[in-house]
mmCIF file of C-alpha atoms in Angstrom:
data_model
loop_
_atom_site.group_PDB
_atom_site.id
_atom_site.type_symbol
_atom_site.label_atom_id
_atom_site.label_comp_id
_atom_site.label_asym_id
_atom_site.label_seq_id
_atom_site.Cartn_x
_atom_site.Cartn_y
_atom_site.Cartn_z
ATOM 1 C CA UNK A 1 0.000 0.000 0.000
ATOM 2 C CA UNK A 2 1.317 3.429 -0.946
ATOM 3 C CA UNK A 3 0.502 6.349 1.329
ATOM 4 C CA UNK A 4 0.442 9.816 -0.207
ATOM 5 C CA UNK A 5 -0.056 12.633 2.258
ATOM 6 C CA UNK A 6 -1.460 15.949 1.078
ATOM 7 C CA UNK A 7 -0.841 18.615 3.693
ATOM 8 C CA UNK A 8 -2.902 21.781 3.293
ATOM 9 C CA UNK A 9 -1.202 24.790 4.847
ATOM 10 C CA UNK A 10 -3.615 27.655 5.354
ATOM 11 C CA UNK A 11 -2.138 30.991 4.372
ATOM 12 C CA UNK A 12 -2.860 33.057 7.430
ATOM 13 C CA UNK A 13 -1.429 33.686 10.864
ATOM 14 C CA UNK A 14 -3.274 30.737 12.396
ATOM 15 C CA UNK A 15 -1.662 27.749 10.678
ATOM 16 C CA UNK A 16 -3.854 24.660 10.473
ATOM 17 C CA UNK A 17 -3.495 21.469 8.454
ATOM 18 C CA UNK A 18 -5.696 18.879 6.852
ATOM 19 C CA UNK A 19 -3.980 15.588 6.091
ATOM 20 C CA UNK A 20 -5.346 13.306 3.370
ATOM 21 C CA UNK A 21 -4.083 9.739 2.969
ATOM 22 C CA UNK A 22 -4.656 7.739 -0.246
ATOM 23 C CA UNK A 23 -4.132 4.091 -1.136
ATOM 24 C CA UNK A 24 -2.452 2.764 -4.338
ATOM 25 C CA UNK A 25 -5.722 2.974 -6.283
ATOM 26 C CA UNK A 26 -6.097 6.664 -5.447
ATOM 27 C CA UNK A 27 -8.915 6.195 -2.946
ATOM 28 C CA UNK A 28 -8.838 8.487 0.052
ATOM 29 C CA UNK A 29 -8.474 6.348 3.146
ATOM 30 C CA UNK A 30 -8.122 9.048 5.785
ATOM 31 C CA UNK A 31 -8.863 12.736 6.346
ATOM 32 C CA UNK A 32 -7.434 14.243 9.491
ATOM 33 C CA UNK A 33 -7.760 17.845 10.728
ATOM 34 C CA UNK A 34 -4.959 19.268 12.847
ATOM 35 C CA UNK A 35 -5.671 22.685 14.430
ATOM 36 C CA UNK A 36 -1.972 23.229 15.149
ATOM 37 C CA UNK A 37 0.131 22.533 12.094
ATOM 38 C CA UNK A 38 3.719 21.483 12.535
ATOM 39 C CA UNK A 39 4.891 20.451 9.097
ATOM 40 C CA UNK A 40 7.559 17.784 8.895
ATOM 41 C CA UNK A 41 7.926 16.203 5.473
ATOM 42 C CA UNK A 42 9.675 12.873 5.737
ATOM 43 C CA UNK A 43 10.684 10.226 3.275
ATOM 44 C CA UNK A 44 10.817 6.551 3.994
ATOM 45 C CA UNK A 45 8.481 3.830 5.049
ATOM 46 C CA UNK A 46 7.221 5.323 8.308
ATOM 47 C CA UNK A 47 8.159 2.162 10.213
ATOM 48 C CA UNK A 48 6.209 -0.154 7.906
ATOM 49 C CA UNK A 49 8.491 -2.192 5.655
ATOM 50 C CA UNK A 50 5.640 -2.858 3.209
ATOM 51 C CA UNK A 51 4.661 0.793 2.803
ATOM 52 C CA UNK A 52 6.283 3.619 0.885
ATOM 53 C CA UNK A 53 5.456 7.199 1.890
ATOM 54 C CA UNK A 54 5.433 10.175 -0.467
ATOM 55 C CA UNK A 55 4.450 13.649 0.736
ATOM 56 C CA UNK A 56 3.074 16.547 -1.275
ATOM 57 C CA UNK A 57 2.443 20.008 0.170
ATOM 58 C CA UNK A 58 -0.469 21.997 -1.240
ATOM 59 C CA UNK A 59 -1.178 25.587 -0.254
ATOM 60 C CA UNK A 60 -4.878 26.345 0.163
ATOM 61 C CA UNK A 61 -7.087 29.155 1.401
ATOM 62 C CA UNK A 62 -9.211 28.689 4.494
ATOM 63 C CA UNK A 63 -12.261 29.793 2.525
ATOM 64 C CA UNK A 64 -12.108 26.696 0.385
ATOM 65 C CA UNK A 65 -12.451 24.637 3.538
ATOM 66 C CA UNK A 66 -15.371 26.632 4.940
ATOM 67 C CA UNK A 67 -13.401 27.686 8.025
ATOM 68 C CA UNK A 68 -12.832 31.350 7.228
ATOM 69 C CA UNK A 69 -14.433 33.949 9.514
ATOM 70 C CA UNK A 70 -14.664 36.649 6.818
ATOM 71 C CA UNK A 71 -15.180 36.404 3.072
ATOM 72 C CA UNK A 72 -16.040 38.866 0.310
ATOM 73 C CA UNK A 73 -17.939 37.562 -2.712
ATOM 74 C CA UNK A 74 -18.658 37.211 -5.639
ATOM 75 C CA UNK A 75 -15.275 37.389 -7.247
ATOM 76 C CA UNK A 76 -15.250 38.738 -9.902
ATOM 77 C CA UNK A 77 -17.954 41.277 -9.035
ATOM 78 C CA UNK A 78 -19.869 43.794 -11.137
ATOM 79 C CA UNK A 79 -21.901 46.132 -8.932
ATOM 80 C CA UNK A 80 -21.722 44.961 -5.310
ATOM 81 C CA UNK A 81 -19.490 42.900 -3.058
ATOM 82 C CA UNK A 82 -21.212 40.924 -0.334
ATOM 83 C CA UNK A 83 -19.542 40.606 3.060
ATOM 84 C CA UNK A 84 -19.992 37.510 5.191
ATOM 85 C CA UNK A 85 -18.297 37.835 8.556
ATOM 86 C CA UNK A 86 -18.452 36.612 12.109
ATOM 87 C CA UNK A 87 -15.357 38.563 13.078
ATOM 88 C CA UNK A 88 -16.252 42.208 12.318
ATOM 89 C CA UNK A 89 -19.050 44.429 13.644
ATOM 90 C CA UNK A 90 -20.692 47.499 12.101
ATOM 91 C CA UNK A 91 -17.882 49.555 13.667
ATOM 92 C CA UNK A 92 -15.432 48.135 11.105
ATOM 93 C CA UNK A 93 -14.000 50.296 8.340
ATOM 94 C CA UNK A 94 -13.468 49.221 4.727
ATOM 95 C CA UNK A 95 -10.696 50.739 2.610
ATOM 96 C CA UNK A 96 -10.552 49.855 -1.086
ATOM 97 C CA UNK A 97 -7.188 50.132 -2.865
ATOM 98 C CA UNK A 98 -6.608 50.076 -6.630
ATOM 99 C CA UNK A 99 -3.823 48.078 -8.281
ATOM 100 C CA UNK A 100 -1.465 51.068 -7.983
ATOM 101 C CA UNK A 101 -1.865 51.016 -4.192
ATOM 102 C CA UNK A 102 -4.006 54.150 -3.859
ATOM 103 C CA UNK A 103 -7.125 54.272 -1.697
ATOM 104 C CA UNK A 104 -10.074 54.773 -4.066
ATOM 105 C CA UNK A 105 -12.707 54.944 -1.338
ATOM 106 C CA UNK A 106 -13.468 54.118 2.277
ATOM 107 C CA UNK A 107 -16.738 53.231 3.939
ATOM 108 C CA UNK A 108 -18.101 51.793 7.137
ATOM 109 C CA UNK A 109 -19.312 48.222 7.307
ATOM 110 C CA UNK A 110 -22.911 49.297 7.917
ATOM 111 C CA UNK A 111 -24.491 46.550 5.809
ATOM 112 C CA UNK A 112 -23.553 43.215 4.310
ATOM 113 C CA UNK A 113 -23.003 44.778 0.854
ATOM 114 C CA UNK A 114 -20.426 47.223 -0.512
ATOM 115 C CA UNK A 115 -21.389 49.157 -3.647
ATOM 116 C CA UNK A 116 -18.631 49.116 -6.303
ATOM 117 C CA UNK A 117 -20.681 50.163 -9.345
ATOM 118 C CA UNK A 118 -18.783 53.484 -9.529
ATOM 119 C CA UNK A 119 -15.377 51.765 -9.816
ATOM 120 C CA UNK A 120 -13.789 51.148 -13.226
ATOM 121 C CA UNK A 121 -12.973 47.525 -14.084
ATOM 122 C CA UNK A 122 -9.769 46.274 -12.503
ATOM 123 C CA UNK A 123 -8.159 44.593 -9.523
ATOM 124 C CA UNK A 124 -8.888 45.984 -6.051
ATOM 125 C CA UNK A 125 -7.769 45.118 -2.546
ATOM 126 C CA UNK A 126 -10.418 45.365 0.166
ATOM 127 C CA UNK A 127 -9.025 45.956 3.657
ATOM 128 C CA UNK A 128 -11.416 45.569 6.592
ATOM 129 C CA UNK A 129 -10.186 46.901 9.937
ATOM 130 C CA UNK A 130 -11.695 47.265 13.380
ATOM 131 C CA UNK A 131 -10.134 48.616 16.552
ATOM 132 C CA UNK A 132 -10.972 46.620 19.687
ATOM 133 C CA UNK A 133 -9.262 48.235 22.618
ATOM 134 C CA UNK A 134 -5.560 48.098 21.863
ATOM 135 C CA UNK A 135 -5.977 45.328 19.276
ATOM 136 C CA UNK A 136 -6.434 46.086 15.565
ATOM 137 C CA UNK A 137 -8.237 43.312 13.688
ATOM 138 C CA UNK A 138 -7.829 43.289 9.917
ATOM 139 C CA UNK A 139 -8.742 41.213 6.871
ATOM 140 C CA UNK A 140 -7.551 41.692 3.284
ATOM 141 C CA UNK A 141 -8.921 40.196 0.062
ATOM 142 C CA UNK A 142 -8.396 40.892 -3.638
ATOM 143 C CA UNK A 143 -11.524 41.399 -5.752
ATOM 144 C CA UNK A 144 -11.762 41.772 -9.523
ATOM 145 C CA UNK A 145 -14.304 44.375 -10.685
ATOM 146 C CA UNK A 146 -15.674 43.566 -14.166
#
């Protein structure tokens, strides 16, 4: 039996892993979630003389796994960007940057939609921030405006 481990490393400050194990036929035999990811890629048989271990690292976004606290959608967008969040309140601020790095507009997070109809087509970075005491919480996502 060949074991191939796919380790998903989530690209944020809270590293987490999901480990998939497959048999020789390509069937997934195990899915394991690890909230604290310590990545150690090893070669060899893992103590089993009959098994050969290969490891592949795949980088993935938390959103694809349904674990993300904040997401902006659809992407690409035409007139509005919807905000789904459990991490920000209506006190949050939204700054939208163009591809040159300039702020094109700012708004409060007073609803679950941000109007972008007035923006020309292009790539934008949405930065959500909220001050909570001495802690600044932030989230950044790229959105394409068609």
